[in-house]
Amino acid sequence: MLPEFRSLWENTLGWSPSLQQQQQLESLYQGISTKNRQLNLTRLSEPEAFWEKHLWDSLRGIIPLGWERITTASFIDIGCGAGFPGLPIAIALPEARVTLLDATRKKMVYLNKLIAQLGLSQVNTVTGRAETLGKDSQHRERYDVALLRAVAAAPVCAEYAFPFLKVGGIAVLYRGRWNEQEQAALNQALNQLGGMIWQVEAFSTPLTESKRHCLYLKKTEPTRDLFPRAVGMAKQAPLGN
Ligand code: SAH
C-alpha cells in the first residue's frame, strides 16, 4: 500500500488527494509494480520511494504554474516512459487534457490498459518520435504545457517541446543537477527557438532530501518550420553548442 502522507502533501504542495484520487494513485502504484519486473519500466517499487520519486516529484513540477491556470489546460508529456510525470498530473487535474507521448510502442500498449483501469478518460496516448509528431498539425502548437522528465539535455528537450506549444505556453523540464554552463547553452538554444527561461526552481525532495531542479521555458514566438529538425538531429547537434 502507498503511504497517504496527507499532511506532507499539504505542507509541501498545498494540495492533497481526495479519496478517489488516493485510490487512483494506489491503482497506479499497483499497476506499475505488477508490470515492473516484466517490462523494466522503473526500478522504484518500494512504496515510499515510488511516492517521492514518481508521485510527489511529478506534481511538484507543476506547482509554480498555479492551480487555477492549469485546471483545464492541455498537457503533453514528451518521453513519458511509464507515464511520468503525466499520469499523476492527470489524476490531480481531472479536467485537464493530457497526452502521453513516447517512441516505445510496448510501453504505450501497457499505458493504454492502465489508463482504462484508472478511468482516466481525459488522457490519450501517441506513439512516435517527438521530432515527427512535432510537425503533425494535430499536435503542432496545440498544447499549453509540455512536460519532459529525464529525456535529454535541456537544449534537446527545448527543441522537442517548442513545436508542440502554443505561443505563451510553457515547457517544464524536470532535472537533477543544473549549472551555469547548461544555462548558457539553453539560452542560446532558446534564442533560436523563440523562447526564454521563465523560471528556474531548485528544491529538495521531502523524504530523502535529494536535490532537484525544474526549469520553466516560455514560448514567445511561433516556431519556425525548421524545427524540430530531422529525427536524431536535436541530439546529435544540439542547439546552443
Ligand atoms: N519521463 C519518464 C521516462 C524517462 S526515460 C520518467 O521520468 O520516468 C526517457 C523516455 O523518453 C524513454 O521512454 C524514451 O523512449 C523516450 N524518448 C527519448 N527520446 C524520445 C523522442 N525523441 N521521442 C519520443 N520519445 C523519446
Tab-separated table of C-alpha atoms and ligand atoms in Angstrom:
chain	number	residue	atom	x	y	z
A	1	MET	CA	0.000	0.000	0.000
A	2	LEU	CA	1.084	3.555	-0.712
A	3	PRO	CA	1.501	5.859	2.269
A	4	GLU	CA	-1.115	8.629	2.372
A	5	PHE	CA	1.172	11.373	3.665
A	6	ARG	CA	-1.756	13.772	3.743
A	7	SER	CA	-0.020	16.488	5.751
A	8	LEU	CA	3.200	16.130	3.733
A	9	TRP	CA	1.223	16.782	0.560
A	10	GLU	CA	-0.498	19.747	2.161
A	11	ASN	CA	2.627	21.260	3.669
A	12	THR	CA	4.838	20.877	0.612
A	13	LEU	CA	2.429	21.388	-2.292
A	14	GLY	CA	-0.705	22.903	-0.768
A	15	TRP	CA	-2.685	20.005	-2.200
A	16	SER	CA	-3.748	16.550	-1.072
A	17	PRO	CA	-5.598	13.797	-2.893
A	18	SER	CA	-9.356	13.252	-2.498
A	19	LEU	CA	-10.498	9.720	-1.660
A	20	GLN	CA	-10.966	8.952	-5.355
A	21	GLN	CA	-7.578	10.396	-6.263
A	22	GLN	CA	-5.898	8.381	-3.491
A	23	GLN	CA	-7.494	5.227	-4.942
A	24	GLN	CA	-6.240	6.149	-8.409
A	25	LEU	CA	-2.711	6.783	-7.103
A	26	GLU	CA	-2.867	3.410	-5.342
A	27	SER	CA	-4.008	1.670	-8.566
A	28	LEU	CA	-1.233	3.420	-10.472
A	29	TYR	CA	1.291	2.144	-7.950
A	30	GLN	CA	-0.120	-1.392	-8.021
A	31	GLY	CA	-0.302	-1.411	-11.815
A	32	ILE	CA	3.267	-0.216	-12.241
A	33	SER	CA	4.700	-2.557	-9.579
A	34	THR	CA	2.993	-5.580	-11.094
A	35	LYS	CA	4.289	-4.890	-14.595
A	36	ASN	CA	7.599	-3.618	-13.356
A	37	ARG	CA	9.627	-6.801	-13.465
A	38	GLN	CA	8.368	-7.860	-16.873
A	39	LEU	CA	8.904	-4.599	-18.731
A	40	ASN	CA	11.608	-2.998	-16.638
A	41	LEU	CA	9.507	0.164	-16.557
A	42	THR	CA	11.058	1.578	-13.436
A	43	ARG	CA	13.255	0.308	-10.664
A	44	LEU	CA	11.227	2.013	-7.977
A	45	SER	CA	8.903	-0.450	-6.348
A	46	GLU	CA	9.176	0.403	-2.652
A	47	PRO	CA	6.046	2.396	-1.787
A	48	GLU	CA	7.832	5.364	-0.184
A	49	ALA	CA	10.382	5.653	-2.981
A	50	PHE	CA	7.562	5.471	-5.521
A	51	TRP	CA	5.620	8.149	-3.658
A	52	GLU	CA	8.577	10.530	-3.569
A	53	LYS	CA	10.281	9.977	-6.907
A	54	HIS	CA	7.221	9.387	-9.044
A	55	LEU	CA	4.152	10.933	-7.401
A	56	TRP	CA	5.496	13.870	-5.412
A	57	ASP	CA	8.177	14.773	-7.972
A	58	SER	CA	5.668	14.718	-10.855
A	59	LEU	CA	3.290	17.099	-9.072
A	60	ARG	CA	5.970	19.358	-7.600
A	61	GLY	CA	6.893	20.357	-11.151
A	62	ILE	CA	3.546	21.971	-11.957
A	63	ILE	CA	3.031	23.897	-8.700
A	64	PRO	CA	4.792	27.089	-9.901
A	65	LEU	CA	2.344	27.250	-12.836
A	66	GLY	CA	-0.543	27.904	-10.399
A	67	TRP	CA	-3.511	25.536	-9.973
A	68	GLU	CA	-6.137	27.925	-11.413
A	69	ARG	CA	-4.155	28.475	-14.551
A	70	ILE	CA	-3.767	24.769	-15.310
A	71	THR	CA	-7.060	23.236	-14.131
A	72	THR	CA	-8.380	22.886	-17.696
A	73	ALA	CA	-5.076	23.206	-19.590
A	74	SER	CA	-3.813	20.829	-22.285
A	75	PHE	CA	-0.608	18.980	-21.411
A	76	ILE	CA	1.761	16.833	-23.444
A	77	ASP	CA	4.228	14.564	-21.654
A	78	ILE	CA	7.099	14.011	-24.121
A	79	GLY	CA	9.069	10.819	-23.432
A	80	CYS	CA	6.588	9.728	-20.765
A	81	GLY	CA	8.078	6.234	-20.296
A	82	ALA	CA	5.806	4.512	-17.770
A	83	GLY	CA	3.667	7.676	-17.562
A	84	PHE	CA	5.640	10.192	-15.510
A	85	PRO	CA	5.014	12.990	-14.851
A	86	GLY	CA	1.838	12.843	-16.998
A	87	LEU	CA	-0.267	10.258	-15.137
A	88	PRO	CA	-0.041	11.733	-11.620
A	89	ILE	CA	-0.831	15.137	-13.154
A	90	ALA	CA	-3.881	13.704	-14.932
A	91	ILE	CA	-5.069	12.237	-11.612
A	92	ALA	CA	-4.558	15.541	-9.789
A	93	LEU	CA	-6.222	17.591	-12.564
A	94	PRO	CA	-9.266	15.600	-13.742
A	95	GLU	CA	-10.451	18.421	-16.028
A	96	ALA	CA	-7.134	18.885	-17.804
A	97	ARG	CA	-6.401	17.119	-21.100
A	98	VAL	CA	-3.225	15.044	-21.028
A	99	THR	CA	-1.433	13.467	-23.993
A	100	LEU	CA	1.292	10.920	-23.263
A	101	LEU	CA	3.926	10.564	-25.977
A	102	ASP	CA	6.728	8.032	-26.226
A	103	ALA	CA	8.647	6.356	-29.019
A	104	THR	CA	8.472	2.889	-27.406
A	105	ARG	CA	5.383	1.011	-28.551
A	106	LYS	CA	5.350	-1.675	-25.842
A	107	LYS	CA	5.178	0.994	-23.147
A	108	MET	CA	2.243	2.649	-24.857
A	109	VAL	CA	0.288	-0.609	-25.220
A	110	TYR	CA	0.691	-1.112	-21.493
A	111	LEU	CA	-0.160	2.515	-20.696
A	112	ASN	CA	-3.434	2.288	-22.640
A	113	LYS	CA	-4.549	-0.587	-20.396
A	114	LEU	CA	-3.500	1.242	-17.264
A	115	ILE	CA	-5.329	4.438	-18.306
A	116	ALA	CA	-8.533	2.439	-18.872
A	117	GLN	CA	-8.158	0.729	-15.468
A	118	LEU	CA	-7.716	4.093	-13.760
A	119	GLY	CA	-10.744	5.534	-15.563
A	120	LEU	CA	-8.763	8.493	-16.892
A	121	SER	CA	-10.950	9.395	-19.846
A	122	GLN	CA	-9.167	12.708	-20.459
A	123	VAL	CA	-5.817	11.029	-21.191
A	124	ASN	CA	-4.713	9.821	-24.605
A	125	THR	CA	-1.516	8.280	-25.898
A	126	VAL	CA	0.562	8.806	-29.024
A	127	THR	CA	3.379	6.507	-30.116
A	128	GLY	CA	6.219	8.091	-32.072
A	129	ARG	CA	9.208	10.377	-32.023
A	130	ALA	CA	8.848	13.932	-30.772
A	131	GLU	CA	10.642	15.155	-33.915
A	132	THR	CA	7.997	13.550	-36.152
A	133	LEU	CA	4.870	14.398	-34.163
A	134	GLY	CA	6.041	17.976	-33.654
A	135	LYS	CA	5.460	18.510	-37.380
A	136	ASP	CA	1.994	16.923	-37.367
A	137	SER	CA	-0.763	19.564	-37.495
A	138	GLN	CA	-2.828	17.540	-35.000
A	139	HIS	CA	-0.164	18.234	-32.399
A	140	ARG	CA	1.832	21.268	-33.522
A	141	GLU	CA	1.164	24.413	-31.449
A	142	ARG	CA	-1.784	22.701	-29.680
A	143	TYR	CA	-0.608	22.491	-26.053
A	144	ASP	CA	-0.439	24.874	-23.101
A	145	VAL	CA	2.186	22.877	-21.201
A	146	ALA	CA	4.876	20.387	-22.320
A	147	LEU	CA	6.424	18.122	-19.674
A	148	LEU	CA	9.801	16.400	-20.049
A	149	ARG	CA	11.376	14.368	-17.292
A	150	ALA	CA	14.729	12.606	-17.778
A	151	VAL	CA	14.511	12.689	-21.576
A	152	ALA	CA	17.644	14.501	-22.815
A	153	ALA	CA	19.877	17.554	-22.275
A	154	ALA	CA	17.970	20.816	-21.830
A	155	PRO	CA	18.554	22.273	-25.354
A	156	VAL	CA	17.378	18.967	-26.854
A	157	CYS	CA	14.263	18.969	-24.665
A	158	ALA	CA	13.542	22.564	-25.696
A	159	GLU	CA	13.740	21.647	-29.389
A	160	TYR	CA	11.416	18.667	-28.821
A	161	ALA	CA	8.942	20.704	-26.778
A	162	PHE	CA	8.543	24.056	-28.519
A	163	PRO	CA	6.816	22.884	-31.718
A	164	PHE	CA	4.004	21.389	-29.565
A	165	LEU	CA	3.396	24.565	-27.555
A	166	LYS	CA	1.012	27.403	-28.279
A	167	VAL	CA	2.671	30.832	-28.174
A	168	GLY	CA	2.700	31.740	-24.463
A	169	GLY	CA	2.875	28.057	-23.495
A	170	ILE	CA	5.368	26.658	-21.003
A	171	ALA	CA	7.775	23.713	-21.183
A	172	VAL	CA	8.609	22.172	-17.803
A	173	LEU	CA	11.972	20.369	-17.713
A	174	TYR	CA	12.416	18.071	-14.710
A	175	ARG	CA	16.086	17.647	-13.874
A	176	GLY	CA	18.521	16.573	-11.195
A	177	ARG	CA	21.507	18.904	-11.339
A	178	TRP	CA	21.726	22.228	-13.132
A	179	ASN	CA	24.602	24.663	-13.660
A	180	GLU	CA	25.592	27.932	-15.336
A	181	GLN	CA	27.160	26.363	-18.429
A	182	GLU	CA	23.994	24.401	-19.074
A	183	GLN	CA	22.003	27.585	-18.616
A	184	ALA	CA	24.178	29.465	-21.145
A	185	ALA	CA	23.725	26.693	-23.748
A	186	LEU	CA	19.989	26.605	-23.093
A	187	ASN	CA	19.686	30.389	-23.507
A	188	GLN	CA	21.371	30.163	-26.909
A	189	ALA	CA	19.039	27.370	-27.971
A	190	LEU	CA	16.025	29.400	-26.819
A	191	ASN	CA	17.147	32.379	-28.928
A	192	GLN	CA	16.855	30.164	-31.968
A	193	LEU	CA	13.593	28.570	-30.883
A	194	GLY	CA	11.842	31.806	-29.921
A	195	GLY	CA	11.598	31.475	-26.171
A	196	MET	CA	13.064	32.386	-22.808
A	197	ILE	CA	13.735	30.918	-19.383
A	198	TRP	CA	10.755	31.977	-17.294
A	199	GLN	CA	11.854	30.437	-14.002
A	200	VAL	CA	14.412	28.027	-12.535
A	201	GLU	CA	13.441	26.274	-9.311
A	202	ALA	CA	15.856	24.414	-7.047
A	203	PHE	CA	14.328	22.240	-4.333
A	204	SER	CA	14.833	19.114	-2.236
A	205	THR	CA	12.530	16.122	-2.154
A	206	PRO	CA	10.691	15.733	1.179
A	207	LEU	CA	11.767	12.221	2.269
A	208	THR	CA	15.358	11.765	1.104
A	209	GLU	CA	16.234	15.433	0.542
A	210	SER	CA	17.533	14.768	-2.958
A	211	LYS	CA	18.386	17.889	-4.933
A	212	ARG	CA	16.201	18.640	-7.940
A	213	HIS	CA	15.671	21.420	-10.443
A	214	CYS	CA	12.725	22.325	-12.581
A	215	LEU	CA	13.128	24.726	-15.489
A	216	TYR	CA	10.190	26.641	-16.895
A	217	LEU	CA	10.640	27.779	-20.501
A	218	LYS	CA	8.205	30.180	-22.105
A	219	LYS	CA	7.487	30.132	-25.824
A	220	THR	CA	7.310	33.734	-27.001
A	221	GLU	CA	7.161	33.317	-30.808
A	222	PRO	CA	5.694	30.827	-33.279
A	223	THR	CA	8.171	28.019	-34.001
A	224	ARG	CA	9.900	28.275	-37.356
A	225	ASP	CA	9.227	25.472	-39.880
A	226	LEU	CA	12.854	24.435	-39.486
A	227	PHE	CA	12.039	22.951	-36.048
A	228	PRO	CA	12.087	20.251	-34.986
A	229	ARG	CA	14.951	19.160	-37.235
A	230	ALA	CA	15.086	15.631	-38.707
A	231	VAL	CA	14.891	12.664	-36.316
A	232	GLY	CA	18.061	12.424	-34.218
A	233	MET	CA	19.473	15.862	-35.128
A	234	ALA	CA	18.487	17.621	-31.903
A	235	LYS	CA	20.593	15.095	-30.001
A	236	GLN	CA	23.489	14.784	-32.469
A	237	ALA	CA	23.965	18.524	-32.955
A	238	PRO	CA	22.257	20.271	-30.018
A	239	LEU	CA	21.330	23.914	-30.451
A	240	GLY	CA	23.460	26.268	-28.386
A	241	ASN	CA	26.686	24.255	-28.601
B	1	SAH	N1	9.628	10.561	-18.290
B	1	SAH	C1	9.769	9.201	-17.766
B	1	SAH	C2	10.694	8.329	-18.640
B	1	SAH	C3	12.108	8.820	-18.811
B	1	SAH	S1	13.081	7.712	-19.814
B	1	SAH	C4	10.241	9.255	-16.336
B	1	SAH	O1	10.745	10.284	-15.908
B	1	SAH	O2	10.126	8.243	-15.635
B	1	SAH	C5	13.090	8.587	-21.358
B	1	SAH	C6	11.948	8.207	-22.285
B	1	SAH	O3	11.958	9.131	-23.374
B	1	SAH	C7	12.072	6.808	-22.892
B	1	SAH	O4	10.875	6.096	-22.639
B	1	SAH	C8	12.253	7.057	-24.391
B	1	SAH	O5	11.564	6.112	-25.201
B	1	SAH	C9	11.647	8.448	-24.571
B	1	SAH	N2	12.241	9.254	-25.651
B	1	SAH	C10	13.529	9.668	-25.770
B	1	SAH	N3	13.694	10.425	-26.882
B	1	SAH	C11	12.469	10.489	-27.490
B	1	SAH	C12	11.991	11.122	-28.682
B	1	SAH	N4	12.808	11.819	-29.464
B	1	SAH	N5	10.694	10.986	-28.998
B	1	SAH	C13	9.851	10.270	-28.191
B	1	SAH	N6	10.243	9.648	-27.061
B	1	SAH	C14	11.536	9.751	-26.702
